[in-house]
PDB file of C-alpha atoms in Angstrom:
ATOM      1  CA  GLY A   1      65.766 141.801 128.478  1.00  0.00           C
ATOM      2  CA  GLN A   2      66.351 138.006 129.560  1.00  0.00           C
ATOM      3  CA  ASN A   3      65.696 136.361 132.296  1.00  0.00           C
ATOM      4  CA  ILE A   4      67.025 132.903 133.549  1.00  0.00           C
ATOM      5  CA  ASP A   5      65.755 130.992 136.864  1.00  0.00           C
ATOM      6  CA  GLN A   6      67.228 127.985 138.290  1.00  0.00           C
ATOM      7  CA  PRO A   7      67.466 126.647 141.987  1.00  0.00           C
ATOM      8  CA  THR A   8      69.761 127.925 144.010  1.00  0.00           C
ATOM      9  CA  GLU A   9      71.043 124.815 145.863  1.00  0.00           C
ATOM     10  CA  MET A  10      70.250 120.712 145.559  1.00  0.00           C
ATOM     11  CA  THR A  11      71.274 117.706 147.523  1.00  0.00           C
ATOM     12  CA  ALA A  12      71.662 114.067 146.088  1.00  0.00           C
ATOM     13  CA  THR A  13      73.072 110.888 147.030  1.00  0.00           C
ATOM     14  CA  GLU A  14      76.080 108.979 145.295  1.00  0.00           C
ATOM     15  CA  GLY A  15      74.770 106.648 142.444  1.00  0.00           C
ATOM     16  CA  ALA A  16      71.347 108.177 142.092  1.00  0.00           C
ATOM     17  CA  ILE A  17      69.967 110.522 139.696  1.00  0.00           C
ATOM     18  CA  VAL A  18      69.056 113.867 139.773  1.00  0.00           C
ATOM     19  CA  GLN A  19      67.475 116.749 137.264  1.00  0.00           C
ATOM     20  CA  ILE A  20      68.524 120.463 137.425  1.00  0.00           C
ATOM     21  CA  ASN A  21      65.813 122.436 135.940  1.00  0.00           C
ATOM     22  CA  CYS A  22      66.072 125.981 134.247  1.00  0.00           C
ATOM     23  CA  THR A  23      63.658 128.220 132.903  1.00  0.00           C
ATOM     24  CA  TYR A  24      64.168 131.133 130.748  1.00  0.00           C
ATOM     25  CA  GLN A  25      62.586 134.249 128.885  1.00  0.00           C
ATOM     26  CA  THR A  26      64.077 135.653 126.154  1.00  0.00           C
ATOM     27  CA  SER A  27      62.888 137.256 122.614  1.00  0.00           C
ATOM     28  CA  GLY A  28      65.733 136.082 120.950  1.00  0.00           C
ATOM     29  CA  PHE A  29      66.594 132.864 121.597  1.00  0.00           C
ATOM     30  CA  ASN A  30      69.534 131.158 119.998  1.00  0.00           C
ATOM     31  CA  GLY A  31      70.630 128.166 122.120  1.00  0.00           C
ATOM     32  CA  LEU A  32      70.682 127.378 125.774  1.00  0.00           C
ATOM     33  CA  PHE A  33      74.096 125.849 127.530  1.00  0.00           C
ATOM     34  CA  TRP A  34      74.460 124.081 130.532  1.00  0.00           C
ATOM     35  CA  TYR A  35      78.100 124.460 132.105  1.00  0.00           C
ATOM     36  CA  GLN A  36      80.186 122.910 135.132  1.00  0.00           C
ATOM     37  CA  GLN A  37      81.954 124.966 137.855  1.00  0.00           C
ATOM     38  CA  HIS A  38      83.793 123.664 140.675  1.00  0.00           C
ATOM     39  CA  ALA A  39      84.693 125.891 143.610  1.00  0.00           C
ATOM     40  CA  GLY A  40      87.414 128.412 142.418  1.00  0.00           C
ATOM     41  CA  GLU A  41      87.759 126.997 138.921  1.00  0.00           C
ATOM     42  CA  ALA A  42      86.497 127.987 135.420  1.00  0.00           C
ATOM     43  CA  PRO A  43      83.199 126.906 133.834  1.00  0.00           C
ATOM     44  CA  THR A  44      83.722 123.893 131.722  1.00  0.00           C
ATOM     45  CA  PHE A  45      81.109 123.465 128.938  1.00  0.00           C
ATOM     46  CA  LEU A  46      78.532 120.376 129.393  1.00  0.00           C
ATOM     47  CA  SER A  47      76.079 120.480 126.818  1.00  0.00           C
ATOM     48  CA  TYR A  48      74.009 122.659 123.904  1.00  0.00           C
ATOM     49  CA  ASN A  49      70.648 122.587 122.967  1.00  0.00           C
ATOM     50  CA  VAL A  50      69.101 124.540 120.038  1.00  0.00           C
ATOM     51  CA  LEU A  51      66.493 122.396 118.901  1.00  0.00           C
ATOM     52  CA  ASP A  52      63.646 120.858 121.304  1.00  0.00           C
ATOM     53  CA  GLY A  53      64.405 117.310 122.739  1.00  0.00           C
ATOM     54  CA  LEU A  54      66.767 115.360 124.636  1.00  0.00           C
ATOM     55  CA  GLU A  55      70.657 115.472 124.068  1.00  0.00           C
ATOM     56  CA  GLU A  56      72.406 112.484 125.790  1.00  0.00           C
ATOM     57  CA  LYS A  57      76.454 112.881 126.408  1.00  0.00           C
ATOM     58  CA  GLY A  58      77.285 109.676 128.773  1.00  0.00           C
ATOM     59  CA  ARG A  59      76.250 110.337 132.268  1.00  0.00           C
ATOM     60  CA  PHE A  60      74.793 113.675 131.630  1.00  0.00           C
ATOM     61  CA  SER A  61      71.521 114.659 129.336  1.00  0.00           C
ATOM     62  CA  SER A  62      70.186 117.654 128.473  1.00  0.00           C
ATOM     63  CA  PHE A  63      66.341 118.509 127.634  1.00  0.00           C
ATOM     64  CA  LEU A  64      65.079 121.567 125.747  1.00  0.00           C
ATOM     65  CA  SER A  65      61.454 122.817 125.283  1.00  0.00           C
ATOM     66  CA  ARG A  66      61.583 126.261 123.332  1.00  0.00           C
ATOM     67  CA  SER A  67      57.525 126.543 123.591  1.00  0.00           C
ATOM     68  CA  LYS A  68      57.946 126.230 127.358  1.00  0.00           C
ATOM     69  CA  GLY A  69      61.503 128.232 127.976  1.00  0.00           C
ATOM     70  CA  TYR A  70      62.691 125.443 129.882  1.00  0.00           C
ATOM     71  CA  SER A  71      65.483 123.240 129.845  1.00  0.00           C
ATOM     72  CA  TYR A  72      66.783 120.426 132.287  1.00  0.00           C
ATOM     73  CA  LEU A  73      70.257 118.709 133.250  1.00  0.00           C
ATOM     74  CA  LEU A  74      70.074 115.178 133.896  1.00  0.00           C
ATOM     75  CA  LEU A  75      72.885 113.653 135.979  1.00  0.00           C
ATOM     76  CA  LYS A  76      72.969 109.814 136.310  1.00  0.00           C
ATOM     77  CA  GLU A  77      75.053 107.500 138.552  1.00  0.00           C
ATOM     78  CA  LEU A  78      76.146 110.389 140.670  1.00  0.00           C
ATOM     79  CA  GLN A  79      79.734 110.562 141.666  1.00  0.00           C
ATOM     80  CA  MET A  80      81.461 112.731 144.563  1.00  0.00           C
ATOM     81  CA  LYS A  81      83.163 114.580 141.601  1.00  0.00           C
ATOM     82  CA  ASP A  82      79.939 115.742 140.366  1.00  0.00           C
ATOM     83  CA  SER A  83      79.605 118.230 143.391  1.00  0.00           C
ATOM     84  CA  ALA A  84      79.810 121.316 141.926  1.00  0.00           C
ATOM     85  CA  SER A  85      77.740 124.683 140.693  1.00  0.00           C
ATOM     86  CA  TYR A  86      75.697 124.127 137.398  1.00  0.00           C
ATOM     87  CA  LEU A  87      74.891 127.108 135.218  1.00  0.00           C
ATOM     88  CA  CYS A  88      72.392 127.589 132.789  1.00  0.00           C
ATOM     89  CA  ALA A  89      73.065 129.837 130.192  1.00  0.00           C
ATOM     90  CA  VAL A  90      71.045 131.342 127.001  1.00  0.00           C
ATOM     91  CA  ARG A  91      72.197 132.826 123.756  1.00  0.00           C
ATOM     92  CA  ASP A  92      70.507 135.872 122.497  1.00  0.00           C
ATOM     93  CA  TYR A  93      70.118 135.653 118.467  1.00  0.00           C
ATOM     94  CA  ARG A  94      70.171 139.512 118.074  1.00  0.00           C
ATOM     95  CA  ASP A  95      73.141 140.437 119.840  1.00  0.00           C
ATOM     96  CA  ASP A  96      75.097 136.872 120.680  1.00  0.00           C
ATOM     97  CA  LYS A  97      75.223 137.698 124.065  1.00  0.00           C
ATOM     98  CA  ILE A  98      75.180 134.781 126.567  1.00  0.00           C
ATOM     99  CA  ILE A  99      73.381 135.203 129.853  1.00  0.00           C
ATOM    100  CA  PHE A 100      73.918 133.375 132.482  1.00  0.00           C
ATOM    101  CA  GLY A 101      71.684 132.023 135.552  1.00  0.00           C
ATOM    102  CA  LYS A 102      72.697 132.113 139.468  1.00  0.00           C
ATOM    103  CA  GLY A 103      73.769 128.729 139.169  1.00  0.00           C
ATOM    104  CA  THR A 104      72.536 125.450 141.298  1.00  0.00           C
ATOM    105  CA  ARG A 105      75.295 124.430 143.752  1.00  0.00           C
ATOM    106  CA  LEU A 106      74.583 120.582 143.648  1.00  0.00           C
ATOM    107  CA  HIS A 107      75.761 118.564 146.602  1.00  0.00           C
ATOM    108  CA  ILE A 108      76.523 114.686 146.456  1.00  0.00           C
ATOM    109  CA  LEU A 109      76.192 112.843 149.786  1.00  0.00           C
ATOM    110  CA  PRO A 110      77.941 109.278 150.389  1.00  0.00           C
TER     111      PRO A 110
ATOM    112  CA  ASN B   1      95.896 124.734 120.279  1.00  0.00           C
ATOM    113  CA  ALA B   2      95.890 126.575 123.738  1.00  0.00           C
ATOM    114  CA  GLY B   3      92.925 127.402 125.410  1.00  0.00           C
ATOM    115  CA  VAL B   4      91.683 130.886 126.779  1.00  0.00           C
ATOM    116  CA  MET B   5      94.469 132.475 128.547  1.00  0.00           C
ATOM    117  CA  GLN B   6      93.935 135.081 131.225  1.00  0.00           C
ATOM    118  CA  ASN B   7      96.855 136.640 132.956  1.00  0.00           C
ATOM    119  CA  PRO B   8      97.493 137.479 135.669  1.00  0.00           C
ATOM    120  CA  ARG B   9      95.570 134.321 137.754  1.00  0.00           C
ATOM    121  CA  HIS B  10      95.572 136.745 140.782  1.00  0.00           C
ATOM    122  CA  LEU B  11      95.861 140.259 140.910  1.00  0.00           C
ATOM    123  CA  VAL B  12      96.140 142.506 144.392  1.00  0.00           C
ATOM    124  CA  ARG B  13      95.704 146.164 144.280  1.00  0.00           C
ATOM    125  CA  ARG B  14      95.321 149.011 146.889  1.00  0.00           C
ATOM    126  CA  ARG B  15      92.243 151.111 146.763  1.00  0.00           C
ATOM    127  CA  GLY B  16      92.476 153.757 144.475  1.00  0.00           C
ATOM    128  CA  GLN B  17      95.116 151.626 141.833  1.00  0.00           C
ATOM    129  CA  GLU B  18      94.284 150.353 138.395  1.00  0.00           C
ATOM    130  CA  ALA B  19      93.766 147.018 137.604  1.00  0.00           C
ATOM    131  CA  ARG B  20      94.330 145.506 134.078  1.00  0.00           C
ATOM    132  CA  LEU B  21      93.020 142.076 133.352  1.00  0.00           C
ATOM    133  CA  ARG B  22      94.251 140.456 130.014  1.00  0.00           C
ATOM    134  CA  CYS B  23      92.757 137.752 128.148  1.00  0.00           C
ATOM    135  CA  SER B  24      93.887 135.636 124.888  1.00  0.00           C
ATOM    136  CA  PRO B  25      91.003 134.328 122.939  1.00  0.00           C
ATOM    137  CA  MET B  26      91.508 130.388 121.480  1.00  0.00           C
ATOM    138  CA  LYS B  27      93.288 130.694 118.090  1.00  0.00           C
ATOM    139  CA  GLY B  28      90.780 131.400 115.490  1.00  0.00           C
ATOM    140  CA  HIS B  29      88.544 133.012 117.655  1.00  0.00           C
ATOM    141  CA  SER B  30      87.421 136.699 117.219  1.00  0.00           C
ATOM    142  CA  HIS B  31      84.602 137.268 120.101  1.00  0.00           C
ATOM    143  CA  VAL B  32      85.441 137.836 123.491  1.00  0.00           C
ATOM    144  CA  TYR B  33      83.005 138.032 126.465  1.00  0.00           C
ATOM    145  CA  TRP B  34      84.130 139.419 130.021  1.00  0.00           C
ATOM    146  CA  TYR B  35      82.133 138.248 133.270  1.00  0.00           C
ATOM    147  CA  ARG B  36      82.440 138.887 136.749  1.00  0.00           C
ATOM    148  CA  GLN B  37      81.388 136.541 139.463  1.00  0.00           C
ATOM    149  CA  LEU B  38      81.198 137.316 143.350  1.00  0.00           C
ATOM    150  CA  PRO B  39      81.557 134.292 145.830  1.00  0.00           C
ATOM    151  CA  GLU B  40      78.916 131.919 146.144  1.00  0.00           C
ATOM    152  CA  GLU B  41      77.294 133.817 142.676  1.00  0.00           C
ATOM    153  CA  GLY B  42      76.303 133.235 139.383  1.00  0.00           C
ATOM    154  CA  LEU B  43      78.641 134.898 136.607  1.00  0.00           C
ATOM    155  CA  LYS B  44      77.278 138.307 135.651  1.00  0.00           C
ATOM    156  CA  PHE B  45      77.674 139.361 131.833  1.00  0.00           C
ATOM    157  CA  MET B  46      80.103 142.840 131.641  1.00  0.00           C
ATOM    158  CA  VAL B  47      80.958 143.006 128.023  1.00  0.00           C
ATOM    159  CA  TYR B  48      81.289 141.383 124.480  1.00  0.00           C
ATOM    160  CA  LEU B  49      83.641 142.602 122.003  1.00  0.00           C
ATOM    161  CA  GLN B  50      85.044 141.848 118.635  1.00  0.00           C
ATOM    162  CA  LYS B  51      88.019 142.734 117.335  1.00  0.00           C
ATOM    163  CA  GLU B  52      88.448 146.510 117.501  1.00  0.00           C
ATOM    164  CA  ASN B  53      84.723 146.894 118.337  1.00  0.00           C
ATOM    165  CA  ILE B  54      82.612 146.853 121.518  1.00  0.00           C
ATOM    166  CA  ILE B  55      79.429 144.834 120.607  1.00  0.00           C
ATOM    167  CA  ASP B  56      77.544 145.379 124.028  1.00  0.00           C
ATOM    168  CA  GLU B  57      78.828 146.929 127.201  1.00  0.00           C
ATOM    169  CA  SER B  58      75.177 146.983 128.668  1.00  0.00           C
ATOM    170  CA  GLY B  59      76.757 144.662 132.098  1.00  0.00           C
ATOM    171  CA  MET B  60      79.563 147.012 132.522  1.00  0.00           C
ATOM    172  CA  PRO B  61      79.506 149.912 135.202  1.00  0.00           C
ATOM    173  CA  LYS B  62      79.358 153.388 133.253  1.00  0.00           C
ATOM    174  CA  GLU B  63      82.354 154.903 135.359  1.00  0.00           C
ATOM    175  CA  ARG B  64      86.197 153.401 136.144  1.00  0.00           C
ATOM    176  CA  PHE B  65      85.249 150.348 133.928  1.00  0.00           C
ATOM    177  CA  SER B  66      86.666 150.186 130.295  1.00  0.00           C
ATOM    178  CA  ALA B  67      87.584 147.102 127.543  1.00  0.00           C
ATOM    179  CA  GLU B  68      89.059 147.051 124.458  1.00  0.00           C
ATOM    180  CA  PHE B  69      90.070 144.274 122.072  1.00  0.00           C
ATOM    181  CA  PRO B  70      92.760 145.511 119.532  1.00  0.00           C
ATOM    182  CA  LYS B  71      93.381 144.273 116.059  1.00  0.00           C
ATOM    183  CA  GLU B  72      96.848 142.656 117.761  1.00  0.00           C
ATOM    184  CA  GLY B  73      96.976 141.247 121.345  1.00  0.00           C
ATOM    185  CA  PRO B  74      95.088 140.419 123.892  1.00  0.00           C
ATOM    186  CA  SER B  75      91.509 141.619 125.146  1.00  0.00           C
ATOM    187  CA  ILE B  76      92.123 144.066 128.372  1.00  0.00           C
ATOM    188  CA  LEU B  77      89.475 144.903 130.956  1.00  0.00           C
ATOM    189  CA  ARG B  78      90.779 147.955 132.686  1.00  0.00           C
ATOM    190  CA  ILE B  79      89.277 149.032 136.027  1.00  0.00           C
ATOM    191  CA  GLN B  80      90.381 152.621 137.289  1.00  0.00           C
ATOM    192  CA  GLN B  81      90.411 153.668 140.741  1.00  0.00           C
ATOM    193  CA  VAL B  82      89.591 150.402 142.244  1.00  0.00           C
ATOM    194  CA  VAL B  83      87.584 150.021 145.125  1.00  0.00           C
ATOM    195  CA  ARG B  84      86.918 146.964 147.628  1.00  0.00           C
ATOM    196  CA  GLY B  85      83.665 146.273 146.110  1.00  0.00           C
ATOM    197  CA  ASP B  86      85.724 145.314 142.715  1.00  0.00           C
ATOM    198  CA  SER B  87      87.142 142.329 144.449  1.00  0.00           C
ATOM    199  CA  ALA B  88      85.689 139.438 142.460  1.00  0.00           C
ATOM    200  CA  ALA B  89      86.641 136.590 139.871  1.00  0.00           C
ATOM    201  CA  TYR B  90      86.455 137.981 136.241  1.00  0.00           C
ATOM    202  CA  PHE B  91      86.199 135.369 133.874  1.00  0.00           C
ATOM    203  CA  CYS B  92      87.052 135.725 130.047  1.00  0.00           C
ATOM    204  CA  ALA B  93      85.019 133.550 127.224  1.00  0.00           C
ATOM    205  CA  SER B  94      86.010 133.338 123.538  1.00  0.00           C
ATOM    206  CA  SER B  95      83.502 132.329 121.116  1.00  0.00           C
ATOM    207  CA  PRO B  96      84.487 131.877 117.047  1.00  0.00           C
ATOM    208  CA  LEU B  97      80.902 133.032 115.913  1.00  0.00           C
ATOM    209  CA  GLY B  98      79.710 136.160 114.771  1.00  0.00           C
ATOM    210  CA  GLN B  99      76.134 137.724 115.107  1.00  0.00           C
ATOM    211  CA  GLY B 100      73.310 135.714 113.686  1.00  0.00           C
ATOM    212  CA  ALA B 101      75.221 132.404 113.428  1.00  0.00           C
ATOM    213  CA  MET B 102      74.160 129.163 114.921  1.00  0.00           C
ATOM    214  CA  GLY B 103      75.725 129.045 118.747  1.00  0.00           C
ATOM    215  CA  THR B 104      78.214 126.641 119.832  1.00  0.00           C
ATOM    216  CA  GLU B 105      79.802 126.886 123.201  1.00  0.00           C
ATOM    217  CA  ALA B 106      81.995 129.829 124.665  1.00  0.00           C
ATOM    218  CA  PHE B 107      85.291 128.499 125.825  1.00  0.00           C
ATOM    219  CA  PHE B 108      86.418 129.905 129.264  1.00  0.00           C
ATOM    220  CA  GLY B 109      89.727 130.639 130.840  1.00  0.00           C
ATOM    221  CA  GLN B 110      90.666 130.241 134.265  1.00  0.00           C
ATOM    222  CA  GLY B 111      89.619 133.679 135.837  1.00  0.00           C
ATOM    223  CA  THR B 112      91.694 136.479 137.151  1.00  0.00           C
ATOM    224  CA  ARG B 113      90.804 136.940 140.553  1.00  0.00           C
ATOM    225  CA  LEU B 114      91.167 140.408 141.685  1.00  0.00           C
ATOM    226  CA  THR B 115      91.742 141.379 145.430  1.00  0.00           C
ATOM    227  CA  VAL B 116      91.234 144.959 146.535  1.00  0.00           C
ATOM    228  CA  VAL B 117      92.812 145.919 149.750  1.00  0.00           C
TER     229      VAL B 117
END
């Protein structure tokens, strides 16, 4: 089976940097995704990592270590609109199923 | 190129009625995932389908729930004899990939919010 853990809630200040961690356990790893979801809306894709290392995309970066079963999403220069839930998801090679963690609710303070 | 289309966006059903949720994947996508989300919670996997084939339904309740993805037309998630506990947002996502291929993202529809009264 698969198990994905991420913190339930985090709070950060506008303009600051925040790192959201995700740990996972799966037998057939085939990529890790980060999605952003605003309340009442659909999840939108942020990043995809399948190899170890850091992927940078504007203010958002995502890191993966397959040997440690660990990823993080780094958000820089935080803006109020970044207040949302951030979902970590893992794809299984054997059945292509994408399983989500419970999400981290990020609160941005002015 | 239209995104993933779900309808209806909002659905109200009385206890005991049937709910039918539709999902049209993005053009060229042959794989569909259904997820359920309760308020303040994450996305819970329900079922994964290809055209005319259920790949994995391990997350779907054994009774009252069924899903299909016919050769023509949208994928349908069907809930029979709905109960209050079925009230949730149901999201559909589509992907172009088959088993064993390198993954890219799944694209989500706007969801159907089911309310059982």
